[in-house]
Amino acid sequence: MIPFRALSTATKLTVPPAASIQILSRTYTQKAGKSLEQETLSLLEDTIAKEKSRTTTESVQRYQKIHQEGDLYHPQDLNDSRYRESLRARRGKPVTPTQDPFEVLDLNPLHEYKNYKLLSQFVSDMGKILPREQTGLSAKNQRKLAKAIKRARAIGLMSSTNNHSNFTL
């Protein structure tokens, strides 16, 4: 029986797939019979073929807009370079909520100053209070939220320099 460690170290080689198959075939002919060698090589060939097909399909889905049957589209929508530019423009911009979460839940942010886990969602990694554009709060609730965060910092429930949302009390 072939130890698992020998198989795992042989598959981590940084050589082209054909060369790795040759290395594996040399390794296993010394250790095992022909049937095991052939099974291993066929398994590796299948894996390599799947990886090659997966990378092409992933790249196609990544860059091209997918149109469904019955969709209306403009001829400019078929331009892949324009679609890639629009993806680049959206990259890095967080998706803002369309509704104020405190209004939806009927909560007063000022009364939530002891709930540091909730407040940490509205603080950046460096400890800054996120602006309204990113939080999606109304102006009134944003002011209340800022006051609640400042209260939590004053009490010592939250850090003012970074966001540690994994505190335990």
C-alpha positions as a Markdown table, in Angstrom:
| # | Residue | x | y | z |
|---|---|---|---|---|
| 1 | Met | 0.0 | 0.0 | 0.0 |
| 2 | Ile | 1.3 | 3.5 | -0.9 |
| 3 | Pro | 1.6 | 5.9 | 2.0 |
| 4 | Phe | -0.5 | 9.1 | 1.7 |
| 5 | Arg | 2.5 | 11.3 | 2.4 |
| 6 | Ala | 4.3 | 10.1 | -0.7 |
| 7 | Leu | 1.3 | 11.0 | -2.8 |
| 8 | Ser | 0.8 | 14.4 | -1.3 |
| 9 | Thr | 4.5 | 15.5 | -1.6 |
| 10 | Ala | 4.6 | 14.2 | -5.2 |
| 11 | Thr | 1.6 | 16.3 | -6.3 |
| 12 | Lys | 2.9 | 19.5 | -4.8 |
| 13 | Leu | 5.7 | 19.7 | -7.4 |
| 14 | Thr | 6.1 | 23.0 | -9.3 |
| 15 | Val | 6.7 | 21.4 | -12.7 |
| 16 | Pro | 4.5 | 21.3 | -15.7 |
| 17 | Pro | 1.7 | 18.7 | -15.5 |
| 18 | Ala | 3.2 | 16.3 | -18.0 |
| 19 | Ala | 6.5 | 16.3 | -16.1 |
| 20 | Ser | 4.8 | 15.7 | -12.8 |
| 21 | Ile | 3.0 | 12.7 | -14.4 |
| 22 | Gln | 6.3 | 11.3 | -15.5 |
| 23 | Ile | 7.8 | 11.8 | -12.0 |
| 24 | Leu | 4.8 | 10.1 | -10.4 |
| 25 | Ser | 5.0 | 7.2 | -12.8 |
| 26 | Arg | 8.7 | 6.7 | -12.0 |
| 27 | Thr | 8.0 | 6.9 | -8.3 |
| 28 | Tyr | 5.1 | 4.4 | -8.2 |
| 29 | Thr | 6.6 | 1.8 | -10.6 |
| 30 | Gln | 9.3 | 1.3 | -7.9 |
| 31 | Lys | 6.8 | 1.0 | -5.1 |
| 32 | Ala | 3.7 | -0.6 | -6.5 |
| 33 | Gly | 2.3 | -2.7 | -9.3 |
| 34 | Lys | 1.1 | -1.5 | -12.8 |
| 35 | Ser | -2.6 | -1.3 | -11.9 |
| 36 | Leu | -2.1 | 1.2 | -9.1 |
| 37 | Glu | 0.2 | 3.3 | -11.3 |
| 38 | Gln | -2.3 | 3.4 | -14.1 |
| 39 | Glu | -5.1 | 4.4 | -11.8 |
| 40 | Thr | -3.0 | 7.2 | -10.3 |
| 41 | Leu | -2.0 | 8.5 | -13.7 |
| 42 | Ser | -5.5 | 8.4 | -15.0 |
| 43 | Leu | -6.7 | 10.2 | -11.9 |
| 44 | Leu | -4.1 | 12.9 | -12.3 |
| 45 | Glu | -4.8 | 13.4 | -16.0 |
| 46 | Asp | -8.5 | 13.8 | -15.1 |
| 47 | Thr | -7.7 | 16.4 | -12.5 |
| 48 | Ile | -5.5 | 18.3 | -14.8 |
| 49 | Ala | -8.1 | 18.3 | -17.6 |
| 50 | Lys | -10.8 | 19.5 | -15.1 |
| 51 | Glu | -8.5 | 22.3 | -13.9 |
| 52 | Lys | -7.8 | 23.5 | -17.4 |
| 53 | Ser | -11.5 | 23.6 | -18.3 |
| 54 | Arg | -12.4 | 25.3 | -15.0 |
| 55 | Thr | -10.0 | 28.2 | -15.5 |
| 56 | Thr | -11.4 | 29.0 | -18.9 |
| 57 | Thr | -15.0 | 28.9 | -17.8 |
| 58 | Glu | -14.2 | 30.9 | -14.7 |
| 59 | Ser | -12.5 | 33.6 | -16.8 |
| 60 | Val | -15.4 | 33.7 | -19.2 |
| 61 | Gln | -17.9 | 34.2 | -16.4 |
| 62 | Arg | -15.8 | 36.7 | -14.7 |
| 63 | Tyr | -15.5 | 39.1 | -17.6 |
| 64 | Gln | -18.5 | 38.7 | -19.7 |
| 65 | Lys | -22.0 | 39.8 | -18.8 |
| 66 | Ile | -24.4 | 36.9 | -18.8 |
| 67 | His | -27.6 | 37.5 | -20.7 |
| 68 | Gln | -30.6 | 35.4 | -20.0 |
| 69 | Glu | -33.3 | 34.4 | -22.5 |
| 70 | Gly | -35.8 | 37.2 | -23.0 |
| 71 | Asp | -33.5 | 39.9 | -21.7 |
| 72 | Leu | -33.4 | 43.3 | -23.5 |
| 73 | Tyr | -30.0 | 44.7 | -24.1 |
| 74 | His | -28.3 | 47.5 | -26.0 |
| 75 | Pro | -25.6 | 46.7 | -28.5 |
| 76 | Gln | -23.1 | 48.4 | -26.2 |
| 77 | Asp | -23.9 | 45.8 | -23.6 |
| 78 | Leu | -22.1 | 43.2 | -25.7 |
| 79 | Asn | -18.8 | 45.2 | -25.5 |
| 80 | Asp | -16.7 | 43.2 | -23.0 |
| 81 | Ser | -14.1 | 46.0 | -22.5 |
| 82 | Arg | -16.8 | 48.4 | -21.5 |
| 83 | Tyr | -18.3 | 45.9 | -19.1 |
| 84 | Arg | -14.9 | 45.3 | -17.6 |
| 85 | Glu | -14.4 | 49.0 | -17.1 |
| 86 | Ser | -17.8 | 49.2 | -15.2 |
| 87 | Leu | -16.7 | 46.3 | -13.0 |
| 88 | Arg | -13.4 | 48.1 | -12.2 |
| 89 | Ala | -15.3 | 51.3 | -11.4 |
| 90 | Arg | -17.5 | 49.3 | -8.9 |
| 91 | Arg | -14.5 | 47.4 | -7.4 |
| 92 | Gly | -13.7 | 48.5 | -3.9 |
| 93 | Lys | -16.9 | 50.5 | -3.3 |
| 94 | Pro | -19.0 | 48.9 | -0.6 |
| 95 | Val | -22.6 | 48.3 | -1.2 |
| 96 | Thr | -24.7 | 50.7 | 0.9 |
| 97 | Pro | -28.0 | 49.5 | 2.4 |
| 98 | Thr | -31.0 | 51.0 | 0.9 |
| 99 | Gln | -32.9 | 51.4 | 4.2 |
| 100 | Asp | -31.8 | 52.6 | 7.6 |
| 101 | Pro | -31.4 | 49.4 | 9.7 |
| 102 | Phe | -32.3 | 51.2 | 12.9 |
| 103 | Glu | -35.6 | 52.4 | 11.4 |
| 104 | Val | -36.4 | 48.9 | 10.1 |
| 105 | Leu | -35.7 | 47.3 | 13.5 |
| 106 | Asp | -37.3 | 50.3 | 15.3 |
| 107 | Leu | -34.3 | 50.8 | 17.5 |
| 108 | Asn | -32.9 | 54.0 | 18.9 |
| 109 | Pro | -29.1 | 54.0 | 18.3 |
| 110 | Leu | -28.5 | 56.1 | 21.4 |
| 111 | His | -30.0 | 53.3 | 23.6 |
| 112 | Glu | -27.6 | 50.8 | 22.1 |
| 113 | Tyr | -24.4 | 52.2 | 23.5 |
| 114 | Lys | -23.9 | 49.0 | 25.6 |
| 115 | Asn | -24.2 | 46.8 | 22.5 |
| 116 | Tyr | -20.6 | 47.0 | 21.4 |
| 117 | Lys | -21.0 | 44.1 | 18.8 |
| 118 | Leu | -23.7 | 46.1 | 17.0 |
| 119 | Leu | -21.7 | 49.4 | 17.2 |
| 120 | Ser | -18.5 | 47.7 | 15.9 |
| 121 | Gln | -20.3 | 47.1 | 12.6 |
| 122 | Phe | -20.4 | 50.9 | 12.1 |
| 123 | Val | -16.7 | 51.5 | 12.9 |
| 124 | Ser | -13.8 | 51.0 | 10.5 |
| 125 | Asp | -10.8 | 48.7 | 11.2 |
| 126 | Met | -8.8 | 51.7 | 12.4 |
| 127 | Gly | -11.6 | 52.8 | 14.8 |
| 128 | Lys | -13.2 | 55.6 | 12.8 |
| 129 | Ile | -16.9 | 56.0 | 12.6 |
| 130 | Leu | -18.0 | 55.2 | 9.1 |
| 131 | Pro | -19.8 | 57.9 | 7.1 |
| 132 | Arg | -23.4 | 57.9 | 6.1 |
| 133 | Glu | -22.6 | 56.9 | 2.6 |
| 134 | Gln | -21.3 | 53.6 | 3.8 |
| 135 | Thr | -23.6 | 52.9 | 6.7 |
| 136 | Gly | -26.9 | 53.9 | 4.9 |
| 137 | Leu | -28.3 | 55.6 | 8.0 |
| 138 | Ser | -30.4 | 58.7 | 8.1 |
| 139 | Ala | -28.7 | 61.9 | 9.3 |
| 140 | Lys | -30.6 | 61.8 | 12.6 |
| 141 | Asn | -29.7 | 58.2 | 13.3 |
| 142 | Gln | -26.1 | 58.8 | 12.2 |
| 143 | Arg | -25.7 | 61.5 | 14.8 |
| 144 | Lys | -27.3 | 59.2 | 17.5 |
| 145 | Leu | -25.0 | 56.4 | 16.4 |
| 146 | Ala | -21.9 | 58.6 | 16.7 |
| 147 | Lys | -23.0 | 59.7 | 20.2 |
| 148 | Ala | -23.6 | 56.0 | 21.2 |
| 149 | Ile | -20.1 | 55.0 | 19.9 |
| 150 | Lys | -18.5 | 57.9 | 21.8 |
| 151 | Arg | -20.3 | 56.8 | 25.0 |
| 152 | Ala | -19.2 | 53.2 | 24.5 |
| 153 | Arg | -15.6 | 54.4 | 24.1 |
| 154 | Ala | -15.9 | 56.6 | 27.2 |
| 155 | Ile | -17.2 | 53.7 | 29.3 |
| 156 | Gly | -14.4 | 51.5 | 27.9 |
| 157 | Leu | -16.5 | 49.0 | 26.0 |
| 158 | Met | -15.0 | 49.9 | 22.6 |
| 159 | Ser | -11.5 | 50.9 | 21.5 |
| 160 | Ser | -10.9 | 54.3 | 20.0 |
| 161 | Thr | -7.9 | 53.2 | 18.0 |
| 162 | Asn | -9.1 | 50.0 | 16.2 |
| 163 | Asn | -12.1 | 47.7 | 15.8 |
| 164 | His | -11.9 | 44.7 | 18.1 |
| 165 | Ser | -15.3 | 43.2 | 17.6 |
| 166 | Asn | -14.3 | 40.0 | 19.4 |
| 167 | Phe | -14.3 | 41.3 | 23.0 |
| 168 | Thr | -15.7 | 39.1 | 25.7 |
| 169 | Leu | -17.4 | 40.4 | 28.8 |
